[in-house]
XYZ file of N, CA and C in Angstrom:
237
model
N 0.857 -1.179 0.000
C 0.000 0.000 0.000
C 0.898 1.236 0.000
N 0.568 2.170 -0.856
C 1.375 3.396 -0.927
C 1.093 4.286 0.284
N 2.000 5.216 0.519
C 1.802 6.179 1.605
C 0.533 6.990 1.381
N 0.267 7.347 0.132
C -0.921 8.148 -0.178
C -2.205 7.384 0.115
N -2.235 6.095 -0.235
C -3.416 5.269 0.035
C -3.637 5.121 1.545
N -2.555 4.889 2.268
C -2.669 4.731 3.720
C -3.140 6.035 4.361
N -2.569 7.149 3.936
C -2.975 8.446 4.479
C -4.448 8.724 4.195
N -4.921 8.350 3.010
C -6.338 8.539 2.669
C -7.228 7.730 3.612
N -6.846 6.490 3.900
C -7.631 5.647 4.807
C -7.646 6.249 6.209
N -6.493 6.721 6.671
C -6.420 7.336 8.004
C -7.285 8.589 8.053
N -7.220 9.427 7.027
C -8.045 10.643 7.001
C -9.534 10.312 6.986
N -9.919 9.262 6.267
C -11.325 8.839 6.262
C -11.736 8.355 7.649
N -10.841 7.645 8.325
C -11.141 7.170 9.682
C -11.309 8.345 10.639
N -10.443 9.332 10.524
C -10.545 10.520 11.383
C -11.856 11.250 11.105
N -12.208 11.383 9.831
C -13.460 12.064 9.470
C -14.696 11.317 9.972
N -14.565 10.010 10.210
C -15.711 9.229 10.667
C -15.869 9.221 12.192
N -14.955 9.866 12.901
C -15.074 9.955 14.365
C -16.302 10.805 14.680
N -17.184 10.327 15.559
C -18.369 11.115 15.910
C -17.985 12.507 16.428
N -18.791 13.496 16.095
C -18.525 14.893 16.437
C -18.306 15.093 17.934
N -19.020 14.345 18.759
C -18.872 14.524 20.205
C -17.465 14.172 20.683
N -16.783 13.272 19.988
C -15.414 12.910 20.334
C -14.405 13.776 19.577
N -14.692 14.054 18.322
C -13.787 14.859 17.503
C -13.609 16.252 18.093
N -14.661 16.784 18.698
C -14.575 18.117 19.303
C -13.631 18.144 20.495
N -13.313 16.985 21.060
C -12.394 16.897 22.198
C -10.933 16.903 21.757
N -10.675 16.698 20.463
C -9.308 16.700 19.946
C -8.860 18.135 19.698
N -8.560 18.808 20.768
C -8.175 20.203 20.711
C -6.646 20.302 20.774
N -6.055 20.990 19.812
C -4.606 21.188 19.766
C -3.865 19.853 19.728
N -4.316 18.959 18.835
C -3.715 17.635 18.675
C -3.249 17.468 17.240
N -2.023 17.027 17.090
C -1.459 16.742 15.780
C -1.501 15.230 15.557
N -1.981 14.800 14.405
C -2.007 13.375 14.071
C -1.030 13.165 12.922
N -0.020 12.309 13.164
C 1.018 12.064 12.164
C 1.117 10.570 11.883
N 1.695 10.247 10.736
C 1.893 8.857 10.337
C 3.392 8.607 10.212
N 3.856 7.526 10.824
C 5.242 7.090 10.684
C 5.234 5.622 10.294
N 6.329 5.158 9.696
C 6.398 3.771 9.258
C 6.423 2.788 10.426
N 7.324 3.003 11.378
C 7.512 2.091 12.515
C 7.734 2.885 13.787
N 7.416 2.304 14.950
C 7.775 2.945 16.213
C 9.290 2.870 16.420
N 9.827 3.765 17.210
C 11.274 3.847 17.425
C 11.852 2.571 18.032
N 11.095 1.901 18.857
C 11.624 0.718 19.542
C 11.394 -0.570 18.758
N 10.811 -0.497 17.584
C 10.671 -1.652 16.722
C 9.659 -2.692 17.155
N 8.747 -2.346 18.042
C 7.730 -3.329 18.445
C 6.463 -3.165 17.609
N 5.447 -3.894 17.925
C 4.200 -3.875 17.148
C 3.202 -2.837 17.660
N 3.696 -1.717 18.053
C 2.844 -0.628 18.506
C 2.085 -0.062 17.310
N 0.773 0.053 17.419
C -0.047 0.561 16.314
C -0.148 2.078 16.318
N -0.153 2.650 17.503
C -0.263 4.092 17.625
C 0.229 4.535 18.985
N 0.512 5.829 19.101
C 1.056 6.362 20.348
C 0.521 7.761 20.584
N 0.017 7.992 21.788
C -0.404 9.333 22.208
C 0.692 9.917 23.074
N 1.125 11.127 22.750
C 2.104 11.839 23.557
C 1.519 13.204 23.900
N 1.403 13.475 25.164
C 0.859 14.764 25.557
C 0.400 14.747 26.998
N -0.378 15.733 27.309
C -0.919 15.887 28.658
C -2.395 15.492 28.616
N -2.812 14.529 29.439
C -4.229 14.145 29.437
C -5.126 15.358 29.685
N -6.236 15.375 29.014
C -7.162 16.509 29.119
C -7.588 16.759 30.569
N -7.648 15.708 31.369
C -8.050 15.862 32.775
C -6.982 16.565 33.611
N -5.743 16.620 33.116
C -4.659 17.274 33.861
C -4.167 18.543 33.185
N -4.759 18.900 32.076
C -4.295 20.021 31.278
C -4.993 21.304 31.699
N -4.227 22.377 31.704
C -4.807 23.706 31.887
C -5.230 24.237 30.534
N -5.075 25.498 30.333
C -5.413 26.104 29.048
C -4.156 26.248 28.207
N -4.310 26.058 26.903
C -3.188 26.283 26.006
C -2.979 27.780 25.849
N -1.802 28.140 25.490
C -1.482 29.538 25.274
C 0.024 29.696 25.240
N 0.490 30.838 25.607
C 1.925 31.092 25.628
C 2.541 30.317 26.776
N 3.632 29.639 26.500
C 4.302 28.874 27.547
C 4.888 27.591 27.001
N 5.318 26.704 27.893
C 6.059 25.513 27.483
C 5.213 24.335 26.994
N 3.902 24.440 26.976
C 3.051 23.320 26.594
C 2.972 23.182 25.080
N 3.484 22.056 24.566
C 3.420 21.775 23.133
C 2.094 21.109 22.787
N 1.703 21.114 21.514
C 0.486 20.378 21.132
C 0.648 18.892 21.418
N -0.449 18.234 21.747
C -0.427 16.787 21.910
C -0.220 16.161 20.538
N 0.239 14.907 20.542
C 0.556 14.255 19.271
C 0.069 12.814 19.304
N -0.614 12.417 18.245
C -1.003 11.026 18.039
C -0.232 10.544 16.819
N 0.575 9.502 17.019
C 1.338 8.923 15.918
C 0.718 7.582 15.556
N 0.435 7.391 14.286
C -0.103 6.132 13.775
C 1.023 5.454 13.003
N 1.310 4.187 13.346
C 2.420 3.464 12.733
C 1.904 2.568 11.614
N 2.323 2.884 10.403
C 1.802 2.257 9.198
C 2.061 0.750 9.120
N 3.305 0.330 9.201
C 3.610 -1.067 8.918
C 3.138 -2.046 9.994
N 3.192 -1.729 11.275
C 2.575 -2.641 12.245
C 1.064 -2.780 12.018
N 0.419 -1.668 11.640
C -1.014 -1.727 11.394
C -1.316 -2.581 10.167
N -0.522 -2.430 9.116
C -0.735 -3.245 7.911
C -0.454 -4.711 8.181
N 0.512 -5.021 9.033
C 0.842 -6.409 9.340
C -0.317 -7.099 10.058
N -1.010 -6.381 10.890
C -2.140 -6.957 11.628
C -3.384 -6.997 10.743
N -3.589 -5.945 9.939
C -4.802 -5.848 9.113
C -4.731 -6.729 7.866
N -3.544 -7.011 7.402
C -3.309 -7.769 6.162
C -4.056 -7.156 5.024
């Protein structure tokens, strides 16, 4: 599967998230990488501050949260 095909599927999946949940994804970046750094079968990774512990975004040291989706582990499981 090409990167473009995989990205299209991921974008369609994101678009299908119900509005009540999608509205909670505030200041979140979703990226696609081939493999996780440690080489295991991790499908995705959330890095950030849980919404229950987060204050308000603005000026300061808080970076956007990040969701990484790992292409090849996901394809290996999905076939």
